[in-house]
Amino acid sequence: MLVSWSKARYWLQTLSVGFEGGLMLGSYGLVMLLVYSYLAGTDRASLVLLVVYWALRFPILGQRLMLLSRAFPNAMNRVRRLLDVIGDIKDPPVRPEAPVQEPVVPADAASGVSIVMEKVRVKGGGHTILDKVSLNIAPGEHVAVVGVSGAGKSTLVGLLLGWLRPARGEIKVDGQVLDQAAVERLRRTTAWVDPAISLWNQSLIDNLRYGNDGAHGWSLSGALKGAEMLDILEALPDGLQTSLGEGGGLVSGGQGQRVRLARAMLRSGVRLAILDEPFRGLDRDRRARLLAESRRLWADITLLCVTHDVEHTQEFDRVLVIENGRILENGPPKELLANKESRYAVLLRADQENRTLLWGGGRWRHWWLSDGQLVERPAPKPVETPVAEPAAGGLELVG
C-alpha cells in the first residue's frame, strides 16, 4: 500500500508540474504575441517592455511580501519570549529528592496476581453497570464469572484491562491501587482472549506472534496443539505463511477464536489470564477441551473466565454469579450447588434442560454438516441427562 501510494503521489506531482509548465509557456507565448502585435503598430517600444517587466514581476513580489508578513510577527514573538525568559531567570529552589516508589512484585514472579475490589461502582451512558462490587481473589485462583446476558460480567473484567474506570470504590492489584501506570504494568503480564480481539491482514505466524516478545511462554508447536489448530494449519494453502485476510475474514469465526487462544498461549510472563467468552463459535465438546487446556497451561496464575457454559464451571476454585450489576453469589461451586435454590444451581439446571430439549427433544430436526454435505439424522431418544454433542469434525444444526 505504501509503494502504491508513493507511485500515485509521484504521478500526481509529475502531472501537476507538467500542467503548470504548459500553462506558464502558454501565458508567456500569449504575452509575447500581444507585445509583438503592439510593437508592429507603434514606436513606443520602451514603455511596452516596462509594462511587461512589471507584469511578470508583480506575482513574485507579492509572494515575497506575504512571506515577510508571516515571518515578521513570528520573529518578534520569539525575541519577546527570549527577553521574557532572560528577565525571569532565578535560582531554582533547592528541594529534597522524592524517593522513587517501585511497584510491589511478589517474590515468585511466575505466580498470579492478587485482586481486591472494594465497593466498586461503574457507570456508562448515565446508567449504573456495576454497583457495590466487593471482591478478593487470591494469587493463582481460578474464578468463573456467570450470569445472564447484560448482567455486567464483561464490565467486571474490563476494569482490570483498563477499558473502564470505577466511578466509586477502589481496585488494588498486588496491594497497589490500579491507576493508569498500574494498568499498563498489568497489561504486560496479562493474556486476554476475547472475540473482539483483532486479527490482522497478515500471515498466520505474524498473527500468532503479534504482541509477543522473543521469549515465548510456550513453544509454537505447543500453542498450535493446545489450541487445536493443527487441522487449520493443514487446510491453509501456504501453512503458517497464509494470510488471514482483513479482520481474519479468510478463516471462520471458530477458527479465529483458536488463533486468538494460541496467540495468548505464546505470551510470556503471564500472571493474569482473562477469558471473556473465549470459545464462541465452537462446538460444546471443543469448548470444554480448550477450557481445560487453558486451565492446565495457566494452572499457577490468576485466571478469570466469563462464560455462559455453566456446566463447565463446576471444577473452578470459585464461581461469581452476577445479576443486575451486583455479585449475587460468590463461593466454590460445590457449596453453591448444595443449596438447590441458589442462583448458580438454577442457572446450571436451565443450561442442562436447554441441552436436553435441543438435542434430545422429538420436536427438533437434526442436520449433520460435514465436508460440505448436509444430511438429516433422526432425533435421538429423549434422555434425562444432557446429551453429548457431536465430536469435532462436523457441525450439527438444530431447527
Tab-separated table of C-alpha atoms in Angstrom:
chain	number	residue	atom	x	y	z
A	1	MET	CA	0.000	0.000	0.000
A	2	LEU	CA	2.876	2.357	0.801
A	3	VAL	CA	4.535	1.665	-2.568
A	4	SER	CA	1.241	2.216	-4.399
A	5	TRP	CA	0.686	5.455	-2.528
A	6	SER	CA	4.209	6.672	-3.395
A	7	LYS	CA	3.741	5.851	-7.085
A	8	ALA	CA	0.392	7.627	-7.172
A	9	ARG	CA	1.848	10.694	-5.490
A	10	TYR	CA	4.798	10.756	-7.914
A	11	TRP	CA	2.390	10.516	-10.865
A	12	LEU	CA	0.255	13.335	-9.428
A	13	GLN	CA	3.317	15.518	-8.880
A	14	THR	CA	4.514	14.886	-12.451
A	15	LEU	CA	1.098	15.741	-13.844
A	16	SER	CA	0.902	18.904	-11.743
A	17	VAL	CA	4.350	20.135	-12.812
A	18	GLY	CA	3.607	19.394	-16.464
A	19	PHE	CA	0.281	21.191	-16.322
A	20	GLU	CA	1.756	24.259	-14.600
A	21	GLY	CA	4.680	24.313	-17.060
A	22	GLY	CA	2.340	24.153	-20.041
A	23	LEU	CA	0.175	26.925	-18.570
A	24	MET	CA	3.227	29.131	-17.987
A	25	LEU	CA	4.532	28.607	-21.544
A	26	GLY	CA	1.118	29.347	-22.987
A	27	SER	CA	0.818	32.550	-20.941
A	28	TYR	CA	4.265	33.765	-21.907
A	29	GLY	CA	3.584	32.951	-25.556
A	30	LEU	CA	0.354	34.957	-25.457
A	31	VAL	CA	2.154	37.919	-23.829
A	32	MET	CA	4.893	37.803	-26.465
A	33	LEU	CA	2.281	37.676	-29.206
A	34	LEU	CA	0.463	40.730	-27.807
A	35	VAL	CA	3.732	42.643	-27.394
A	36	TYR	CA	4.837	41.822	-30.917
A	37	SER	CA	1.474	42.888	-32.335
A	38	TYR	CA	1.643	46.189	-30.420
A	39	LEU	CA	5.256	46.931	-31.407
A	40	ALA	CA	4.433	46.341	-35.024
A	41	GLY	CA	1.981	49.267	-34.957
A	42	THR	CA	3.782	51.805	-32.662
A	43	ASP	CA	7.223	53.277	-31.968
A	44	ARG	CA	6.868	53.424	-28.092
A	45	ALA	CA	8.628	50.109	-27.524
A	46	SER	CA	10.330	51.091	-24.209
A	47	LEU	CA	7.025	51.751	-22.432
A	48	VAL	CA	5.585	48.421	-23.568
A	49	LEU	CA	8.644	46.485	-22.402
A	50	LEU	CA	8.485	48.195	-18.981
A	51	VAL	CA	4.837	47.213	-18.559
A	52	VAL	CA	5.631	43.605	-19.467
A	53	TYR	CA	8.541	43.519	-16.979
A	54	TRP	CA	6.438	44.690	-14.041
A	55	ALA	CA	3.556	42.427	-15.013
A	56	LEU	CA	5.894	39.461	-14.724
A	57	ARG	CA	7.497	40.712	-11.503
A	58	PHE	CA	4.343	41.536	-9.526
A	59	PRO	CA	3.421	37.896	-8.660
A	60	ILE	CA	6.943	37.225	-7.340
A	61	LEU	CA	6.968	40.430	-5.304
A	62	GLY	CA	3.562	39.577	-3.868
A	63	GLN	CA	4.773	36.160	-2.717
A	64	ARG	CA	7.847	37.638	-1.041
A	65	LEU	CA	5.798	40.314	0.725
A	66	MET	CA	3.438	37.601	2.010
A	67	LEU	CA	6.349	35.553	3.374
A	68	LEU	CA	7.800	38.625	5.094
A	69	SER	CA	4.423	39.484	6.625
A	70	ARG	CA	4.211	35.988	8.105
A	71	ALA	CA	7.809	35.774	9.274
A	72	PHE	CA	7.989	39.206	10.947
A	73	PRO	CA	5.421	38.562	13.732
A	74	ASN	CA	6.930	35.138	14.423
A	75	ALA	CA	10.408	36.618	14.710
A	76	MET	CA	9.176	39.395	17.027
A	77	ASN	CA	7.349	36.846	19.191
A	78	ARG	CA	10.488	34.732	19.527
A	79	VAL	CA	12.547	37.772	20.522
A	80	ARG	CA	9.881	38.857	23.017
A	81	ARG	CA	9.731	35.400	24.602
A	82	LEU	CA	13.521	35.265	24.815
A	83	LEU	CA	13.609	38.631	26.608
A	84	ASP	CA	10.874	37.493	28.976
A	85	VAL	CA	12.761	34.321	29.839
A	86	ILE	CA	16.002	36.238	30.455
A	87	GLY	CA	14.205	38.653	32.751
A	88	ASP	CA	12.535	35.854	34.737
A	89	ILE	CA	15.637	33.721	35.348
A	90	LYS	CA	16.057	32.996	39.037
A	91	ASP	CA	17.991	30.482	41.036
A	92	PRO	CA	15.866	27.349	41.366
A	93	PRO	CA	14.843	26.455	44.911
A	94	VAL	CA	16.586	23.502	46.479
A	95	ARG	CA	14.125	20.682	47.039
A	96	PRO	CA	14.774	17.305	48.588
A	97	GLU	CA	14.591	14.449	46.131
A	98	ALA	CA	11.442	12.367	46.462
A	99	PRO	CA	12.034	8.647	46.852
A	100	VAL	CA	11.156	6.590	43.804
A	101	GLN	CA	8.346	4.142	44.526
A	102	GLU	CA	8.933	0.814	42.879
A	103	PRO	CA	5.967	-1.442	42.152
A	104	VAL	CA	5.444	-4.220	44.615
A	105	VAL	CA	6.131	-7.524	42.888
A	106	PRO	CA	5.800	-10.902	44.625
A	107	ALA	CA	8.966	-12.897	45.115
A	108	ASP	CA	7.675	-15.554	42.759
A	109	ALA	CA	7.267	-13.557	39.531
A	110	ALA	CA	5.604	-16.522	37.834
A	111	SER	CA	2.728	-16.596	40.332
A	112	GLY	CA	-0.614	-14.968	39.741
A	113	VAL	CA	-1.736	-11.539	40.842
A	114	SER	CA	-3.950	-10.760	43.800
A	115	ILE	CA	-7.061	-8.673	43.097
A	116	VAL	CA	-9.099	-6.706	45.628
A	117	MET	CA	-12.191	-4.648	44.805
A	118	GLU	CA	-13.953	-2.596	47.454
A	119	LYS	CA	-17.449	-1.243	46.794
A	120	VAL	CA	-16.726	-0.550	43.142
A	121	ARG	CA	-19.321	1.283	41.070
A	122	VAL	CA	-19.115	1.647	37.290
A	123	LYS	CA	-21.333	3.929	35.228
A	124	GLY	CA	-21.757	4.174	31.483
A	125	GLY	CA	-24.108	6.349	29.445
A	126	GLY	CA	-25.757	7.631	32.608
A	127	HIS	CA	-26.585	4.086	33.801
A	128	THR	CA	-25.034	2.101	36.630
A	129	ILE	CA	-23.437	-1.050	35.182
A	130	LEU	CA	-21.781	-2.369	38.346
A	131	ASP	CA	-22.626	-1.334	41.892
A	132	LYS	CA	-21.189	-2.187	45.325
A	133	VAL	CA	-18.869	-4.851	43.929
A	134	SER	CA	-16.507	-6.154	46.608
A	135	LEU	CA	-14.195	-8.996	45.694
A	136	ASN	CA	-10.981	-10.643	46.909
A	137	ILE	CA	-9.127	-13.014	44.557
A	138	ALA	CA	-6.001	-14.787	45.783
A	139	PRO	CA	-2.913	-15.238	43.555
A	140	GLY	CA	-3.283	-18.279	41.304
A	141	GLU	CA	-7.018	-18.664	41.921
A	142	HIS	CA	-9.275	-19.685	39.037
A	143	VAL	CA	-12.611	-17.852	39.117
A	144	ALA	CA	-15.570	-18.344	36.765
A	145	VAL	CA	-17.976	-15.461	36.168
A	146	VAL	CA	-21.515	-16.446	35.137
A	147	GLY	CA	-24.855	-14.712	34.772
A	148	VAL	CA	-27.455	-13.777	32.221
A	149	SER	CA	-26.595	-11.547	29.267
A	150	GLY	CA	-26.152	-7.896	30.235
A	151	ALA	CA	-25.528	-8.630	33.919
A	152	GLY	CA	-22.119	-6.875	33.898
A	153	LYS	CA	-19.704	-9.818	33.547
A	154	SER	CA	-17.527	-8.309	30.796
A	155	THR	CA	-17.547	-4.960	32.579
A	156	LEU	CA	-16.022	-6.623	35.638
A	157	VAL	CA	-13.010	-7.978	33.745
A	158	GLY	CA	-12.834	-4.785	31.651
A	159	LEU	CA	-11.870	-2.913	34.825
A	160	LEU	CA	-8.663	-4.953	35.025
A	161	LEU	CA	-7.876	-4.268	31.362
A	162	GLY	CA	-8.277	-0.527	31.882
A	163	TRP	CA	-11.193	-0.118	29.444
A	164	LEU	CA	-13.321	1.347	32.239
A	165	ARG	CA	-12.602	3.300	35.400
A	166	PRO	CA	-14.662	2.982	38.589
A	167	ALA	CA	-16.836	5.973	39.450
A	168	ARG	CA	-16.622	4.957	43.095
A	169	GLY	CA	-14.649	2.446	45.106
A	170	GLU	CA	-11.115	1.138	44.797
A	171	ILE	CA	-9.313	-1.629	42.938
A	172	LYS	CA	-5.956	-2.986	44.087
A	173	VAL	CA	-3.692	-5.423	42.276
A	174	ASP	CA	-0.847	-6.913	44.306
A	175	GLY	CA	-1.663	-4.427	47.046
A	176	GLN	CA	-1.323	-1.343	44.816
A	177	VAL	CA	-4.122	0.910	43.618
A	178	LEU	CA	-4.922	0.198	39.974
A	179	ASP	CA	-4.120	3.600	38.468
A	180	GLN	CA	-3.084	4.192	34.855
A	181	ALA	CA	0.551	3.241	35.467
A	182	ALA	CA	-0.501	0.049	37.247
A	183	VAL	CA	-2.881	-0.809	34.386
A	184	GLU	CA	-0.031	-0.542	31.875
A	185	ARG	CA	2.169	-2.803	34.001
A	186	LEU	CA	-0.647	-5.322	34.421
A	187	ARG	CA	-1.349	-5.432	30.682
A	188	ARG	CA	2.232	-6.546	30.013
A	189	THR	CA	1.624	-9.656	32.134
A	190	THR	CA	-1.955	-10.379	31.020
A	191	ALA	CA	-3.167	-12.956	28.495
A	192	TRP	CA	-6.545	-11.824	27.154
A	193	VAL	CA	-8.803	-13.940	24.935
A	194	ASP	CA	-11.952	-12.305	23.604
A	195	PRO	CA	-13.923	-12.468	20.326
A	196	ALA	CA	-13.300	-8.729	19.880
A	197	ILE	CA	-9.508	-9.121	19.665
A	198	SER	CA	-8.347	-8.125	16.180
A	199	LEU	CA	-6.932	-10.463	13.575
A	200	TRP	CA	-4.794	-8.678	11.015
A	201	ASN	CA	-4.457	-8.978	7.252
A	202	GLN	CA	-1.129	-10.722	7.709
A	203	SER	CA	0.191	-14.259	7.742
A	204	LEU	CA	-0.901	-16.755	10.373
A	205	ILE	CA	2.537	-16.734	12.007
A	206	ASP	CA	2.510	-12.929	12.238
A	207	ASN	CA	-0.937	-13.016	13.828
A	208	LEU	CA	0.213	-15.598	16.362
A	209	ARG	CA	3.303	-13.616	17.306
A	210	TYR	CA	1.542	-10.262	17.439
A	211	GLY	CA	2.177	-8.604	20.804
A	212	ASN	CA	4.616	-11.305	21.921
A	213	ASP	CA	8.328	-10.945	22.534
A	214	GLY	CA	11.005	-13.449	21.598
A	215	ALA	CA	10.885	-15.328	24.897
A	216	HIS	CA	7.604	-17.114	24.367
A	217	GLY	CA	5.731	-18.592	27.247
A	218	TRP	CA	5.147	-21.742	25.187
A	219	SER	CA	6.606	-23.176	22.018
A	220	LEU	CA	4.834	-22.502	18.735
A	221	SER	CA	4.107	-26.186	18.212
A	222	GLY	CA	2.771	-26.441	21.771
A	223	ALA	CA	0.449	-23.468	21.230
A	224	LEU	CA	-0.832	-24.868	17.939
A	225	LYS	CA	-1.533	-28.206	19.595
A	226	GLY	CA	-3.006	-26.695	22.753
A	227	ALA	CA	-5.407	-24.500	20.743
A	228	GLU	CA	-6.287	-27.445	18.450
A	229	MET	CA	-5.080	-25.589	15.372
A	230	LEU	CA	-3.349	-28.434	13.551
A	231	ASP	CA	-6.379	-29.051	11.324
A	232	ILE	CA	-6.477	-25.329	10.458
A	233	LEU	CA	-2.789	-25.401	9.586
A	234	GLU	CA	-3.241	-28.383	7.270
A	235	ALA	CA	-6.148	-26.697	5.453
A	236	LEU	CA	-4.305	-23.436	4.764
A	237	PRO	CA	-2.616	-23.427	1.319
A	238	ASP	CA	0.637	-21.806	2.488
A	239	GLY	CA	0.659	-23.060	6.053
A	240	LEU	CA	1.917	-20.542	8.580
A	241	GLN	CA	2.582	-18.042	5.783
A	242	THR	CA	-1.061	-17.950	4.674
A	243	SER	CA	-2.684	-14.523	5.037
A	244	LEU	CA	-5.793	-14.484	7.212
A	245	GLY	CA	-7.400	-11.596	5.303
A	246	GLU	CA	-8.801	-8.307	6.552
A	247	GLY	CA	-10.128	-8.852	10.066
A	248	GLY	CA	-9.428	-12.588	9.739
A	249	GLY	CA	-12.050	-12.850	7.014
A	250	LEU	CA	-10.402	-15.878	5.357
A	251	VAL	CA	-10.946	-18.077	8.420
A	252	SER	CA	-14.200	-18.986	10.129
A	253	GLY	CA	-15.330	-17.489	13.412
A	254	GLY	CA	-14.414	-20.624	15.345
A	255	GLN	CA	-11.003	-20.853	13.677
A	256	GLY	CA	-10.369	-17.208	14.514
A	257	GLN	CA	-11.119	-17.957	18.167
A	258	ARG	CA	-8.478	-20.668	18.172
A	259	VAL	CA	-5.960	-18.273	16.601
A	260	ARG	CA	-6.649	-15.811	19.418
A	261	LEU	CA	-6.180	-18.538	22.031
A	262	ALA	CA	-2.884	-19.707	20.506
A	263	ARG	CA	-1.665	-16.087	20.462
A	264	ALA	CA	-2.397	-15.813	24.183
A	265	MET	CA	-0.698	-19.147	24.874
A	266	LEU	CA	2.504	-17.845	23.260
A	267	ARG	CA	2.612	-14.868	25.604
A	268	SER	CA	5.457	-14.851	28.124
A	269	GLY	CA	5.487	-13.706	31.745
A	270	VAL	CA	1.724	-14.132	32.157
A	271	ARG	CA	0.402	-13.561	35.688
A	272	LEU	CA	-3.263	-12.915	34.819
A	273	ALA	CA	-5.408	-14.688	32.224
A	274	ILE	CA	-8.762	-13.190	31.240
A	275	LEU	CA	-11.057	-15.352	29.113
A	276	ASP	CA	-14.203	-13.478	28.067
A	277	GLU	CA	-16.457	-15.885	26.143
A	278	PRO	CA	-13.219	-17.142	24.586
A	279	PHE	CA	-14.580	-20.044	22.529
A	280	ARG	CA	-17.700	-18.581	20.989
A	281	GLY	CA	-18.451	-20.272	17.662
A	282	LEU	CA	-17.024	-23.670	18.674
A	283	ASP	CA	-18.953	-26.833	19.474
A	284	ARG	CA	-19.574	-27.608	23.127
A	285	ASP	CA	-17.140	-30.520	23.423
A	286	ARG	CA	-14.324	-28.493	21.947
A	287	ARG	CA	-15.120	-25.562	24.234
A	288	ALA	CA	-14.763	-27.885	27.215
A	289	ARG	CA	-11.439	-29.262	25.968
A	290	LEU	CA	-9.946	-25.852	25.242
A	291	LEU	CA	-11.046	-24.523	28.625
A	292	ALA	CA	-9.423	-27.486	30.360
A	293	GLU	CA	-6.227	-26.988	28.342
A	294	SER	CA	-6.162	-23.272	29.199
A	295	ARG	CA	-6.564	-24.017	32.900
A	296	ARG	CA	-3.769	-26.590	32.695
A	297	LEU	CA	-1.412	-24.144	30.968
A	298	TRP	CA	-2.173	-21.321	33.399
A	299	ALA	CA	-2.630	-23.531	36.448
A	300	ASP	CA	-0.408	-21.396	38.690
A	301	ILE	CA	-1.606	-17.934	37.685
A	302	THR	CA	-4.790	-15.986	38.363
A	303	LEU	CA	-7.497	-16.804	35.811
A	304	LEU	CA	-10.893	-15.180	35.263
A	305	CYS	CA	-13.304	-16.842	32.839
A	306	VAL	CA	-16.566	-15.230	31.706
A	307	THR	CA	-18.824	-17.872	30.211
A	308	HIS	CA	-22.414	-18.946	29.585
A	309	ASP	CA	-21.405	-22.628	29.732
A	310	VAL	CA	-22.376	-23.001	33.364
A	311	GLU	CA	-21.747	-26.744	33.329
A	312	HIS	CA	-18.077	-26.186	32.509
A	313	THR	CA	-17.533	-24.063	35.628
A	314	GLN	CA	-18.092	-26.814	38.196
A	315	GLU	CA	-14.365	-27.561	38.517
A	316	PHE	CA	-13.303	-23.947	39.138
A	317	ASP	CA	-11.962	-22.815	42.511
A	318	ARG	CA	-14.737	-20.265	42.802
A	319	VAL	CA	-17.782	-19.005	40.919
A	320	LEU	CA	-19.176	-15.477	40.831
A	321	VAL	CA	-22.827	-15.098	39.902
A	322	ILE	CA	-23.520	-11.547	38.702
A	323	GLU	CA	-27.054	-10.251	38.495
A	324	ASN	CA	-28.135	-6.685	37.683
A	325	GLY	CA	-24.627	-5.327	38.147
A	326	ARG	CA	-24.044	-6.923	41.565
A	327	ILE	CA	-22.330	-10.062	42.805
A	328	LEU	CA	-25.281	-12.156	43.879
A	329	GLU	CA	-23.332	-15.269	44.861
A	330	ASN	CA	-19.647	-15.902	45.494
A	331	GLY	CA	-18.212	-19.261	46.518
A	332	PRO	CA	-16.940	-22.690	45.493
A	333	PRO	CA	-19.266	-24.436	43.023
A	334	LYS	CA	-19.963	-27.411	45.288
A	335	GLU	CA	-21.054	-25.151	48.130
A	336	LEU	CA	-23.332	-23.154	45.835
A	337	LEU	CA	-24.843	-26.345	44.393
A	338	ALA	CA	-25.517	-27.674	47.889
A	339	ASN	CA	-28.360	-25.170	48.013
A	340	LYS	CA	-30.759	-26.234	45.267
A	341	GLU	CA	-32.403	-22.819	45.362
A	342	SER	CA	-29.181	-20.887	44.757
A	343	ARG	CA	-28.979	-18.814	41.610
A	344	TYR	CA	-25.978	-20.841	40.431
A	345	ALA	CA	-27.925	-24.102	40.794
A	346	VAL	CA	-30.852	-22.579	38.872
A	347	LEU	CA	-28.546	-21.470	36.028
A	348	LEU	CA	-26.942	-24.904	35.869
A	349	ARG	CA	-30.318	-26.680	35.700
A	350	ALA	CA	-31.504	-24.295	32.988
A	351	ASP	CA	-28.345	-24.988	30.975
A	352	GLN	CA	-28.853	-28.742	31.251
A	353	GLU	CA	-32.573	-28.553	30.461
A	354	ASN	CA	-31.921	-26.483	27.338
A	355	ARG	CA	-29.395	-29.012	26.070
A	356	THR	CA	-31.778	-31.873	26.758
A	357	LEU	CA	-34.589	-30.043	24.968
A	358	LEU	CA	-32.491	-29.205	21.902
A	359	TRP	CA	-30.535	-32.418	21.474
A	360	GLY	CA	-32.985	-34.946	22.897
A	361	GLY	CA	-36.408	-33.482	22.191
A	362	GLY	CA	-38.500	-35.031	19.466
A	363	ARG	CA	-39.801	-31.636	18.344
A	364	TRP	CA	-36.489	-30.728	16.744
A	365	ARG	CA	-34.992	-31.787	13.421
A	366	HIS	CA	-31.269	-32.528	13.398
A	367	TRP	CA	-28.952	-31.887	10.453
A	368	TRP	CA	-25.363	-33.028	10.222
A	369	LEU	CA	-22.952	-30.750	8.276
A	370	SER	CA	-19.591	-32.255	7.393
A	371	ASP	CA	-17.271	-31.781	4.409
A	372	GLY	CA	-19.797	-29.542	2.722
A	373	GLN	CA	-22.594	-32.128	2.892
A	374	LEU	CA	-25.849	-31.569	4.799
A	375	VAL	CA	-27.653	-34.742	5.907
A	376	GLU	CA	-30.687	-35.055	8.164
A	377	ARG	CA	-30.466	-37.515	11.005
A	378	PRO	CA	-33.250	-38.821	13.214
A	379	ALA	CA	-33.526	-37.147	16.593
A	380	PRO	CA	-32.101	-39.192	19.453
A	381	LYS	CA	-34.423	-40.506	22.095
A	382	PRO	CA	-35.146	-38.121	24.983
A	383	VAL	CA	-32.893	-38.643	27.962
A	384	GLU	CA	-32.814	-37.146	31.419
A	385	THR	CA	-29.115	-36.320	31.427
A	386	PRO	CA	-27.520	-33.898	28.968
A	387	VAL	CA	-26.818	-35.454	25.594
A	388	ALA	CA	-23.247	-35.175	24.313
A	389	GLU	CA	-22.877	-33.085	21.192
A	390	PRO	CA	-21.197	-34.374	18.027
A	391	ALA	CA	-17.454	-34.825	18.103
A	392	ALA	CA	-15.136	-32.311	16.467
A	393	GLY	CA	-15.033	-32.530	12.693
A	394	GLY	CA	-18.657	-31.781	11.945
A	395	LEU	CA	-21.438	-29.440	12.921
A	396	GLU	CA	-24.953	-30.417	13.891
A	397	LEU	CA	-27.747	-27.939	13.262
A	398	VAL	CA	-30.975	-27.966	15.212
A	399	GLY	CA	-34.129	-26.257	13.997
